[in-house]
Short mmCIF file of C-alpha atoms in Angstrom, two decimals:
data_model
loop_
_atom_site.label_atom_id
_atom_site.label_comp_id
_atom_site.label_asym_id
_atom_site.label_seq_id
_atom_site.Cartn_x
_atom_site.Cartn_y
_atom_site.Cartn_z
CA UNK A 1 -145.89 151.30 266.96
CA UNK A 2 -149.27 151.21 265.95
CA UNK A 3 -151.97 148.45 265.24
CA UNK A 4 -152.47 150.05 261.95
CA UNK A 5 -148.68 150.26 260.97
CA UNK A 6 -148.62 146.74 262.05
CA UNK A 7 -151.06 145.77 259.53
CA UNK A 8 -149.37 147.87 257.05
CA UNK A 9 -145.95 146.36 257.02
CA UNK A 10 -147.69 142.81 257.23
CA UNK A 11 -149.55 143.60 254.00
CA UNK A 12 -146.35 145.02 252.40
CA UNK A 13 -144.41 141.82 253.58
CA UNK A 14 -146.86 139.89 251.64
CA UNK A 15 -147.14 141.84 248.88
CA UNK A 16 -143.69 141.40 248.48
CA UNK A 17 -143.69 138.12 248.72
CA UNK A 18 -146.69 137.90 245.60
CA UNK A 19 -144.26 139.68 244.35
CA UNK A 20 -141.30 137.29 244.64
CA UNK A 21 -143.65 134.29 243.40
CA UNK A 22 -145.03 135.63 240.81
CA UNK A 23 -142.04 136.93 239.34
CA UNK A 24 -140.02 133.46 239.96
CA UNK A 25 -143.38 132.02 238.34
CA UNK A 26 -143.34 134.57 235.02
CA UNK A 27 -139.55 133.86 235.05
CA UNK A 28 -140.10 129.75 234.38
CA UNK A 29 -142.77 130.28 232.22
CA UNK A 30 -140.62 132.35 230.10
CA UNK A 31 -137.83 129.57 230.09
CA UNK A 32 -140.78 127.18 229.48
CA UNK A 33 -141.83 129.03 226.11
CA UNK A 34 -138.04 129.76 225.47
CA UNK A 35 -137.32 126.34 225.40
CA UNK A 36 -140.59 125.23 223.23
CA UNK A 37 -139.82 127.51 221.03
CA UNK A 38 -136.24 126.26 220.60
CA UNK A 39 -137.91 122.90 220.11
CA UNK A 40 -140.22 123.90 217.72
CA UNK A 41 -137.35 125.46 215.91
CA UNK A 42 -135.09 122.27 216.16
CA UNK A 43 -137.79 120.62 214.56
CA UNK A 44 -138.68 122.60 211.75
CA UNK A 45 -134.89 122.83 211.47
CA UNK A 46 -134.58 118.68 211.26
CA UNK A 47 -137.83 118.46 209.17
CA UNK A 48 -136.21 120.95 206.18
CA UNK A 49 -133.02 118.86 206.52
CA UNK A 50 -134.73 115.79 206.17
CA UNK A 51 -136.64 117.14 203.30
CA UNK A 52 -132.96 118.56 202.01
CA UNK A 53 -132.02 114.70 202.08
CA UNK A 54 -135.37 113.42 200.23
CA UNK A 55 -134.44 116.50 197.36
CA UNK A 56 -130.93 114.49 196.89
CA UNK A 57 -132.44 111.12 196.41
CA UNK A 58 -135.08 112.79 193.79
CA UNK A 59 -131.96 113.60 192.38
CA UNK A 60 -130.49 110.95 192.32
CA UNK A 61 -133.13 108.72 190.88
CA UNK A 62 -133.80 111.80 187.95
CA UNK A 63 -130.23 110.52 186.73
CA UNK A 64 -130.52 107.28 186.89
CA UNK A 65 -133.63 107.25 184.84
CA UNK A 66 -132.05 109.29 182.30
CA UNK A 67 -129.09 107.21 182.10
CA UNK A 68 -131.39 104.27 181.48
CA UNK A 69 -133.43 105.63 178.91
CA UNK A 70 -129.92 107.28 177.10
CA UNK A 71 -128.70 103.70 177.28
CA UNK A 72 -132.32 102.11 175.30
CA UNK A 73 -131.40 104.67 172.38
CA UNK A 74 -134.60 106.86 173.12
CA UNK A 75 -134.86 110.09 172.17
CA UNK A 76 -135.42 111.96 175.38
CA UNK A 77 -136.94 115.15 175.07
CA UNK A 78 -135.98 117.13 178.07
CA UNK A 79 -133.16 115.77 180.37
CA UNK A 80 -131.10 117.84 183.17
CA UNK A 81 -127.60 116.20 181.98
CA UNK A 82 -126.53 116.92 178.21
CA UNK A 83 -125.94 113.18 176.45
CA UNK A 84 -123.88 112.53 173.43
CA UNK A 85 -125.82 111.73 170.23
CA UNK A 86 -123.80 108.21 169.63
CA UNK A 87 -123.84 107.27 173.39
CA UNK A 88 -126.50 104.50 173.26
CA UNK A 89 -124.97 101.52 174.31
CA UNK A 90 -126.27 99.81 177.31
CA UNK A 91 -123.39 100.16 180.15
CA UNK A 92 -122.91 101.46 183.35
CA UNK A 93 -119.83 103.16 184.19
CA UNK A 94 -117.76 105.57 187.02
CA UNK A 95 -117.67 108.19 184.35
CA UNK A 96 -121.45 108.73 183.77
CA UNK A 97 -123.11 111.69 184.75
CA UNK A 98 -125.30 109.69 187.54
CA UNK A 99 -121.57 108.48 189.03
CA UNK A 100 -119.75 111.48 188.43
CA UNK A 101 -121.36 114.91 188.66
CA UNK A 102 -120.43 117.21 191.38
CA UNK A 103 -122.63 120.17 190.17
CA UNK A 104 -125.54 118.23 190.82
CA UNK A 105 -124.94 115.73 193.53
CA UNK A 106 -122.18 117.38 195.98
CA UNK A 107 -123.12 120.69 198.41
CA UNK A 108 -125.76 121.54 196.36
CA UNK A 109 -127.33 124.53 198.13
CA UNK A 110 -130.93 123.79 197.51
CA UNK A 111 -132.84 126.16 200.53
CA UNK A 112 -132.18 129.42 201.44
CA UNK A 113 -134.20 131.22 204.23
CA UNK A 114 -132.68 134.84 205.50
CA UNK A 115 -128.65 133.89 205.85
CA UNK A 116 -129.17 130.14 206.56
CA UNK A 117 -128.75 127.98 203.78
CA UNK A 118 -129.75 124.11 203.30
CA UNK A 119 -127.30 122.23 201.57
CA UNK A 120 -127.43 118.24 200.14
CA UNK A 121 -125.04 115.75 199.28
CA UNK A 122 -125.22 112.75 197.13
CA UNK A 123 -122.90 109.50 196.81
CA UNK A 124 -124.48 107.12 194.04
CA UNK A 125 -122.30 103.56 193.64
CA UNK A 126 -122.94 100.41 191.40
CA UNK A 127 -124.59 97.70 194.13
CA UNK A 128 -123.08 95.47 190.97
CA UNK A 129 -119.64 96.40 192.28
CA UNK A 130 -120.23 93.52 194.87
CA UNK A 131 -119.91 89.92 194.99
CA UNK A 132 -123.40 88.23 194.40
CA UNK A 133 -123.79 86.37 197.26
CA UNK A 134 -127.40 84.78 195.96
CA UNK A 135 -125.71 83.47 192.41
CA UNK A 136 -125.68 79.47 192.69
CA UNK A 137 -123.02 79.48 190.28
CA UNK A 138 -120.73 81.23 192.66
CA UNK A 139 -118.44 78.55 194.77
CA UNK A 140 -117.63 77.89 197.94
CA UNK A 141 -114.08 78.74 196.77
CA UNK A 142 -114.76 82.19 195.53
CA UNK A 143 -116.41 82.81 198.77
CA UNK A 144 -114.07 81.86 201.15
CA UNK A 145 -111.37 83.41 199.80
CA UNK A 146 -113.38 86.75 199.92
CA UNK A 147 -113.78 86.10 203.18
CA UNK A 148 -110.20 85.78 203.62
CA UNK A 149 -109.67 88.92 201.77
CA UNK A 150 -112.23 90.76 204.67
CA UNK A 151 -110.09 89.56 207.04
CA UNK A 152 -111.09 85.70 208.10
CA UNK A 153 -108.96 82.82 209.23
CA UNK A 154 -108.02 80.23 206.49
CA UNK A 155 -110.33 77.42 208.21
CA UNK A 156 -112.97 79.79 209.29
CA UNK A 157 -113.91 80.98 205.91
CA UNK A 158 -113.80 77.54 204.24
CA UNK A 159 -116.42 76.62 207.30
CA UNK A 160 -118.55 80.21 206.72
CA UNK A 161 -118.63 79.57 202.93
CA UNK A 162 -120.02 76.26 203.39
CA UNK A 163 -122.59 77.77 205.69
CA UNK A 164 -123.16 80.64 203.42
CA UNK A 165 -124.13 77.96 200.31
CA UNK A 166 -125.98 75.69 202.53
CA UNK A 167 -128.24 78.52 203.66
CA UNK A 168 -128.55 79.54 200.16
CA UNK A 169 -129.57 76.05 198.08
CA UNK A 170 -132.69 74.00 197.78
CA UNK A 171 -130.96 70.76 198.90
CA UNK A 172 -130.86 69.71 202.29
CA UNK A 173 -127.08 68.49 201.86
CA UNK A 174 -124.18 70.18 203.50
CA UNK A 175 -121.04 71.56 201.31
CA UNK A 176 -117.78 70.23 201.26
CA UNK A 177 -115.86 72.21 203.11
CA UNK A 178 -112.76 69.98 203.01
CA UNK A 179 -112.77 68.46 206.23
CA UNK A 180 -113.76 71.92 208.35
CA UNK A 181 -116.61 71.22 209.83
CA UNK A 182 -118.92 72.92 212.70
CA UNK A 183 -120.00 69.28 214.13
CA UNK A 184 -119.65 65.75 213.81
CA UNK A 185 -120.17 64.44 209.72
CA UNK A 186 -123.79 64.22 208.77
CA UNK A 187 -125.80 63.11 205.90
CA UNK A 188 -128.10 66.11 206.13
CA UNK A 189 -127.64 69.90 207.15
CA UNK A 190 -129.85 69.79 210.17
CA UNK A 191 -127.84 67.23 211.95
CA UNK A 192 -124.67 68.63 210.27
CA UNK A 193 -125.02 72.01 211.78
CA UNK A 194 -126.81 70.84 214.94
CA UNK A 195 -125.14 68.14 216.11
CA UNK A 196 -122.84 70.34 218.99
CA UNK A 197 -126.52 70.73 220.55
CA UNK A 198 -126.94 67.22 222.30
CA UNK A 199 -126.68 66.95 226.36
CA UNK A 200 -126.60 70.19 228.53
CA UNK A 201 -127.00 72.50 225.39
CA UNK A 202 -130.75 71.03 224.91
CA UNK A 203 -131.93 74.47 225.55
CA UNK A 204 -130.36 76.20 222.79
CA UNK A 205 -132.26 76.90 219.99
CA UNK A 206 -131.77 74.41 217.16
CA UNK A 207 -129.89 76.49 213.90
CA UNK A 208 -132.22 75.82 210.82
CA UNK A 209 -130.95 76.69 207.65
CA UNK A 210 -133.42 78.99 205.34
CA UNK A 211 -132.49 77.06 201.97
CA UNK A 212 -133.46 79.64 199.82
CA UNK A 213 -131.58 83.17 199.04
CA UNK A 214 -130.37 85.54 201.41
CA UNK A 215 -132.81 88.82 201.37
CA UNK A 216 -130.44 90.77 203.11
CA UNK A 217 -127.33 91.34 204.57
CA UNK A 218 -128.22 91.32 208.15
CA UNK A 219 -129.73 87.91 207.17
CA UNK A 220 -125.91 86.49 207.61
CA UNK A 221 -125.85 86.87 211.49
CA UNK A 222 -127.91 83.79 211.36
CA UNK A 223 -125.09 81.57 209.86
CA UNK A 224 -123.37 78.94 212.27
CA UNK A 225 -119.98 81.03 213.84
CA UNK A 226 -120.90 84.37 212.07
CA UNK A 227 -120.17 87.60 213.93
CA UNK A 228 -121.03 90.86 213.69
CA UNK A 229 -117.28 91.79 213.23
CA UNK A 230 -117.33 89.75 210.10
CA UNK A 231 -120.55 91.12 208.79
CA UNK A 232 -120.05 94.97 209.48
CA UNK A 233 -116.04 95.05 209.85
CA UNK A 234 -114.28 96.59 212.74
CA UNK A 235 -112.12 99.19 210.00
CA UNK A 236 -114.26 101.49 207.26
CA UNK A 237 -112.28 100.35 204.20
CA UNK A 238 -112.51 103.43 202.43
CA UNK A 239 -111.12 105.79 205.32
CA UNK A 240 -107.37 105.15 203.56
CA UNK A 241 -108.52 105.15 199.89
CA UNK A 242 -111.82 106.88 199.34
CA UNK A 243 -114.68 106.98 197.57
CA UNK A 244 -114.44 103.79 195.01
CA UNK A 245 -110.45 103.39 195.58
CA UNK A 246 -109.32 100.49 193.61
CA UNK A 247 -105.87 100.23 196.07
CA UNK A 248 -106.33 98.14 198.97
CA UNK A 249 -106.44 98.77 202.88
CA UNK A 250 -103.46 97.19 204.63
CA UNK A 251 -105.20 95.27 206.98
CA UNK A 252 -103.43 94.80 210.66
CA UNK A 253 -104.18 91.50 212.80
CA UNK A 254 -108.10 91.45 213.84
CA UNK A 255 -108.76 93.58 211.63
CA UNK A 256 -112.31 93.09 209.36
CA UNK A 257 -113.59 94.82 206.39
CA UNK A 258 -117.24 93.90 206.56
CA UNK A 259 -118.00 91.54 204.46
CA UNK A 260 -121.13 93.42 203.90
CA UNK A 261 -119.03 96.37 201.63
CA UNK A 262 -118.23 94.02 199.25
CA UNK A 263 -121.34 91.55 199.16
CA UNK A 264 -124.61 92.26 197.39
CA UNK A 265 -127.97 90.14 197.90
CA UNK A 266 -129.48 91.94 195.23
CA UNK A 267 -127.51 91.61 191.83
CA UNK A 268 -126.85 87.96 190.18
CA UNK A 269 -123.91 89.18 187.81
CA UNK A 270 -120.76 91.72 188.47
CA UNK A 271 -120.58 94.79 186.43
CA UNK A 272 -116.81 94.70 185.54
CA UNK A 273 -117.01 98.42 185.02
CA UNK A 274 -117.30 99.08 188.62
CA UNK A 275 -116.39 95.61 190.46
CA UNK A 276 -114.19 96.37 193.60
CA UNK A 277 -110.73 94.34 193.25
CA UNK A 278 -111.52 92.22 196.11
CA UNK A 279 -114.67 91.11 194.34
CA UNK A 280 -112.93 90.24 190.98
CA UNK A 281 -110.49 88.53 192.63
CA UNK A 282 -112.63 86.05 194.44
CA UNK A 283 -114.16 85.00 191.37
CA UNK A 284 -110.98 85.28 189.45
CA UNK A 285 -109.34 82.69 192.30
CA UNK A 286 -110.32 79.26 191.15
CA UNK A 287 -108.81 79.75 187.95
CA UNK A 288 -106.02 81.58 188.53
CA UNK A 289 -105.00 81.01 192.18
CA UNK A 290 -101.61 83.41 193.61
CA UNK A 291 -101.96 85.46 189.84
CA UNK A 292 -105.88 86.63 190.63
CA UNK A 293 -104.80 89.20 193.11
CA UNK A 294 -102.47 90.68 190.11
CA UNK A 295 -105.07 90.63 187.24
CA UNK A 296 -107.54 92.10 189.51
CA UNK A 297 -105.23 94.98 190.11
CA UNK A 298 -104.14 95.59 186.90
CA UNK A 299 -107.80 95.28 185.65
CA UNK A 300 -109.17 98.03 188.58
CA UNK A 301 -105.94 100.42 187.93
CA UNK A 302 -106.36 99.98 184.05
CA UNK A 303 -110.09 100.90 184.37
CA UNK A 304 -109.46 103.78 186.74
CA UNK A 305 -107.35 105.53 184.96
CA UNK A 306 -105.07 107.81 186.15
CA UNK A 307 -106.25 109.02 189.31
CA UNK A 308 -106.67 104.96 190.14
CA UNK A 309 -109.91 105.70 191.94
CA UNK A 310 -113.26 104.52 190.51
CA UNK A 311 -116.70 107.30 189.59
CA UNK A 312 -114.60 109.61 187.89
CA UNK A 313 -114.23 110.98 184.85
CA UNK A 314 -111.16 109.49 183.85
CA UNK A 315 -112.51 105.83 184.29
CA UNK A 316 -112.41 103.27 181.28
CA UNK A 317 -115.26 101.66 181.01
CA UNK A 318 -116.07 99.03 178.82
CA UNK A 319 -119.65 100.02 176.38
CA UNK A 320 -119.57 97.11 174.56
CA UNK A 321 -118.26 93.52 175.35
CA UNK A 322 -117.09 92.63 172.06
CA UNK A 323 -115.66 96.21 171.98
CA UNK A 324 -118.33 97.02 168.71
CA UNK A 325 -117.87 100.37 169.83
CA UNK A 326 -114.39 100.17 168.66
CA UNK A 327 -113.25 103.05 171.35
CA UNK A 328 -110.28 100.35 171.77
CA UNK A 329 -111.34 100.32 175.57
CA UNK A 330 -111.41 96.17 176.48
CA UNK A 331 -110.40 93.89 178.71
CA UNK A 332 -107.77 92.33 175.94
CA UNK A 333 -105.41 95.41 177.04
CA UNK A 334 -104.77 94.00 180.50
CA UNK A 335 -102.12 91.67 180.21
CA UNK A 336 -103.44 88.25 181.50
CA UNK A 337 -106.58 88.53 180.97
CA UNK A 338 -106.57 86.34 177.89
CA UNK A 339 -109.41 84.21 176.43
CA UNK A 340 -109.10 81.43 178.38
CA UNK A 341 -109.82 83.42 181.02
CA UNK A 342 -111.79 85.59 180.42
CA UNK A 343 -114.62 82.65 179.29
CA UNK A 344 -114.02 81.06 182.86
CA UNK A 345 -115.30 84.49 184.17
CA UNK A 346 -117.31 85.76 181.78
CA UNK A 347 -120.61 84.24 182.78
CA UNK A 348 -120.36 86.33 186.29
CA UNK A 349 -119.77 89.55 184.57
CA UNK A 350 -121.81 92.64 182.83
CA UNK A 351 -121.38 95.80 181.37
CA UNK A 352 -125.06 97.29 182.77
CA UNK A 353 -126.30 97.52 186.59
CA UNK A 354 -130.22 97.57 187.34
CA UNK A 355 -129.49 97.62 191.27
CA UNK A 356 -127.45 101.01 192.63
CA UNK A 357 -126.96 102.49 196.17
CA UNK A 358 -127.82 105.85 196.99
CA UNK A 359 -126.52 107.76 199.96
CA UNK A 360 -128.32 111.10 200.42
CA UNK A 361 -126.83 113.52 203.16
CA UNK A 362 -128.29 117.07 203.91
CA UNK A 363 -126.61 119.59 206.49
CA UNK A 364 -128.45 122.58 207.71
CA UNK A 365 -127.91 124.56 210.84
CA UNK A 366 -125.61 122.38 212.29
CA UNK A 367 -127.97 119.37 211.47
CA UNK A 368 -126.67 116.35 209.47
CA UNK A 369 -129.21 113.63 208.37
CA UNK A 370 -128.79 111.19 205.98
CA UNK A 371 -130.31 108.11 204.54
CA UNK A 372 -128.67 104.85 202.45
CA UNK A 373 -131.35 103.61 199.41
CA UNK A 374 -130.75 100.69 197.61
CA UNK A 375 -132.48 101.59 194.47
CA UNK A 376 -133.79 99.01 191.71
CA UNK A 377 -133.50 100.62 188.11
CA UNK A 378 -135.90 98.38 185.27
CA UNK A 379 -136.87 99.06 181.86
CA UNK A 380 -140.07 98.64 180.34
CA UNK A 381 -141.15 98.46 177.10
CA UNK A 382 -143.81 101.10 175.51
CA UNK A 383 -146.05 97.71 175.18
CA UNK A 384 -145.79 98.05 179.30
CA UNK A 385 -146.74 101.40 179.54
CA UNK A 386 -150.13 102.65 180.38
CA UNK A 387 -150.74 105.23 177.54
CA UNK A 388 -152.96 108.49 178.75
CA UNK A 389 -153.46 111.94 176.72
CA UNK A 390 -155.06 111.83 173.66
CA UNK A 391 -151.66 112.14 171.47
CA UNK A 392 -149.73 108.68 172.52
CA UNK A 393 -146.87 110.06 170.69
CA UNK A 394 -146.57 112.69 173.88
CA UNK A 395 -145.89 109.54 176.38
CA UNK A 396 -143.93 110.55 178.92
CA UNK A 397 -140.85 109.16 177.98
CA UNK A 398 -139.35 108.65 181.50
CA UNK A 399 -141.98 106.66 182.44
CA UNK A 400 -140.29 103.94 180.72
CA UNK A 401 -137.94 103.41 183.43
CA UNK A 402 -139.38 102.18 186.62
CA UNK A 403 -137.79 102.51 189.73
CA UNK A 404 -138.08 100.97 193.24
CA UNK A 405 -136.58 100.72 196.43
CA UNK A 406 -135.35 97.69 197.91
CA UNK A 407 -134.17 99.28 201.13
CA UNK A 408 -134.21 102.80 203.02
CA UNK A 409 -132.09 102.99 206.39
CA UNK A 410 -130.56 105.90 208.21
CA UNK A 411 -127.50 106.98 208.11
CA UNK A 412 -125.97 107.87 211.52
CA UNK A 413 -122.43 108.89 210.75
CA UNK A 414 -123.72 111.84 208.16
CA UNK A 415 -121.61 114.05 209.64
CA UNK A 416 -118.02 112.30 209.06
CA UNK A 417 -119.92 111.43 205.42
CA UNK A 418 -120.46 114.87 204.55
CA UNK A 419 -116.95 116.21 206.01
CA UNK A 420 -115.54 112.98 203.31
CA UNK A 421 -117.55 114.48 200.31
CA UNK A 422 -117.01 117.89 201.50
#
């Protein structure tokens, strides 16, 4: 063989090889921008759902600030939701359009590109529904037994309630709690709750109670013997009853259902058109004892009509609380609930909400996001209202309900959410 063949099949050999590399080269970069480009996709994908999620909340809040303005006796010019002509009492209720109204809140497709469309889903609930945690004039005996109902040992919740008040006053004096106590007996809270601290346990950090309302649930993981079992529950109460269901779960032994479902740090007063049964209850206990479970009940079933679940459209809801409205709807048709007791209760109990939670879920191309608002509803009057145009009878008349949001969190089970509402 020749020198020049040689040189010829050592110049093919390599050119081969340039070959090889540069086509194992090409080949990655092409994964490279197949993959970015997947990215890019996933993100435009998550950025339309999340907008998808922000269009349901707009929704949302569009309803509740017609409601309100329906409810002041306005006459609103343009709304999305026809209202009748004599509904102008101020209430809130599971049969309003904001509660109930599957056209506009539930798999609303609201984006469409090609064959892929964007869908939202919207859960609005009464925050007012809850036990007002922050309302001095609640006891430690309405909260313990709530505690109970979550799930909470006798002794324990007479010990958590106490904490719960203490944490909540402006007095530096602990609460009776009936002989359960955290510590040795003390004349002030700081020694009352501190006094297990002494010796070895030096370097614990001493517990120092906030006297002055909670701001938010999470706050309660700073009480003396609160867990995060107690706060969040270890069961979703509504997976056996649904959305609103007046019947109660059937708990089983160490079981908890989160204490945080049925207590609010927002409202002061209980909208009885809404309240959960485990929340009327509790403040229904002191006076009634063994019967409050039973008036509760028959007040949640009575109100939810027949399908016995609350935010529909069969719910009785009370408009007026000396039943002006004479639509014969009133608390007087629940056997029980006489007088007597119902002036007992009264002063922790409405017929209008200000403060409502908004879940907003979107689903697109196998993408679920979703967020939980806790949305603030006020009313202002026109003497509030900055007037612009040059006709002030034109004022916007919306703009008479302001609205704000108190929180905004994710929410990272959208999926099983939207699969519930679906």
């Amino acid at each position: 063989m020749s020198k020049h063949e040689n040189e010829t099949g050592i110049v093919l050999i390599i050119t081969l090889w340039v070959i090889v590399v540069l086509a194992t080269v090409s080949l990655s970069y092409v994964k490279q921008v197949s993959l970015e480009i997947k990215m890019v996709g996933f993100q435009r994908d998550v950025a339309i759902a999340d907008a998808l999620a922000d269009a349901g909340l707009r929704q949302a809040l569009i309803l509740l600030r017609e409601d309100r303005i329906k409810d002041s006796g306005e006459n609103v010019r343009e709304t999305i939701v026809p209202f009748e002509d004599d509904d102008v009492y101020l209430y809130d209720g599971g049969n309003e359009a904001w509660a109930e109204n599957p056209r506009l809140l539930e798999g609303v497709p609201f984006y469409e590109s090609g064959d892929q469309i964007g869908y939202y889903y919207v859960d609005i609930e009464d925050e007012s529904a809850k036990f007002p945690i922050n309302n001095p004039a609640t006891t430690l005996e309405m909260i313990a037994h709530l505690l109970e109902l979550t799930g909470v040992a006798e002794n324990d919740a007479k010990m958590l309630a106490g904490a719960i008040i203490d944490w909540r006053d402006a007095d530096d004096v602990p609460a009776d709690t009936g002989g359960n106590t955290f510590g040795r007996d003390a004349a002030d809270e700081n020694t009352f709750y501190n006094s297990g601290y002494g010796g070895r346990g030096r370097h614990i950090p001493q517990i120092v109670i906030k006297n002055f309302p909670f701001d938010s649930i999470d706050e309660l993981l700073l009480l003396p013997g609160m867990t995060p079992q107690i706060v969040y529950g270890t069961v979703d109460p509504d997976d056996e009853t649904g959305r609103g269901r007046s019947r109660r779960r059937h708990r089983r032994s160490g079981e908890y259902l989160g204490l945080k479902n049925y207590v609010s740090v927002y409202n002061m007063s209980v909208n009885i058109n809404t309240v959960k049964a485990e929340v009327l209850e509790s403040l229904l206990f002191p006076t009634l004892a063994d019967q409050a479970e039973k008036l509760a009940t028959d007040w949640t079933e009575y109100r939810d009509g027949h399908d016995h679940e609350t935010y529909t459209e069969d719910d009785q809801v009370m408009k007026t609380m000396d039943n002006s409205d004479m639509d014969d709807i009133h608390f007087t048709n629940v056997e029980g609930f006489t007088p007597e007791v119902w002036t007992q209760v009264s002063r922790y109990l409405v017929i209008a909400s200000n403060t409502f939670v908004v879940t907003c879920l979107a689903e697109y191309e196998g993408i679920e996001k979703g967020y939980r608002v806790v949305v603030q509803r006020d009313f202002l009057n026109w003497q509030e209202i900055p007037l612009f145009g040059e006709e002030t009878n034109k004022l916007e008349d919306l703009e008479q309900v302001k609205l704000q949001v108190r929180l905004f969190e994710p929410v990272f089970d959208a999926k099983k959410r939207i699969e519930r509402m679906g």
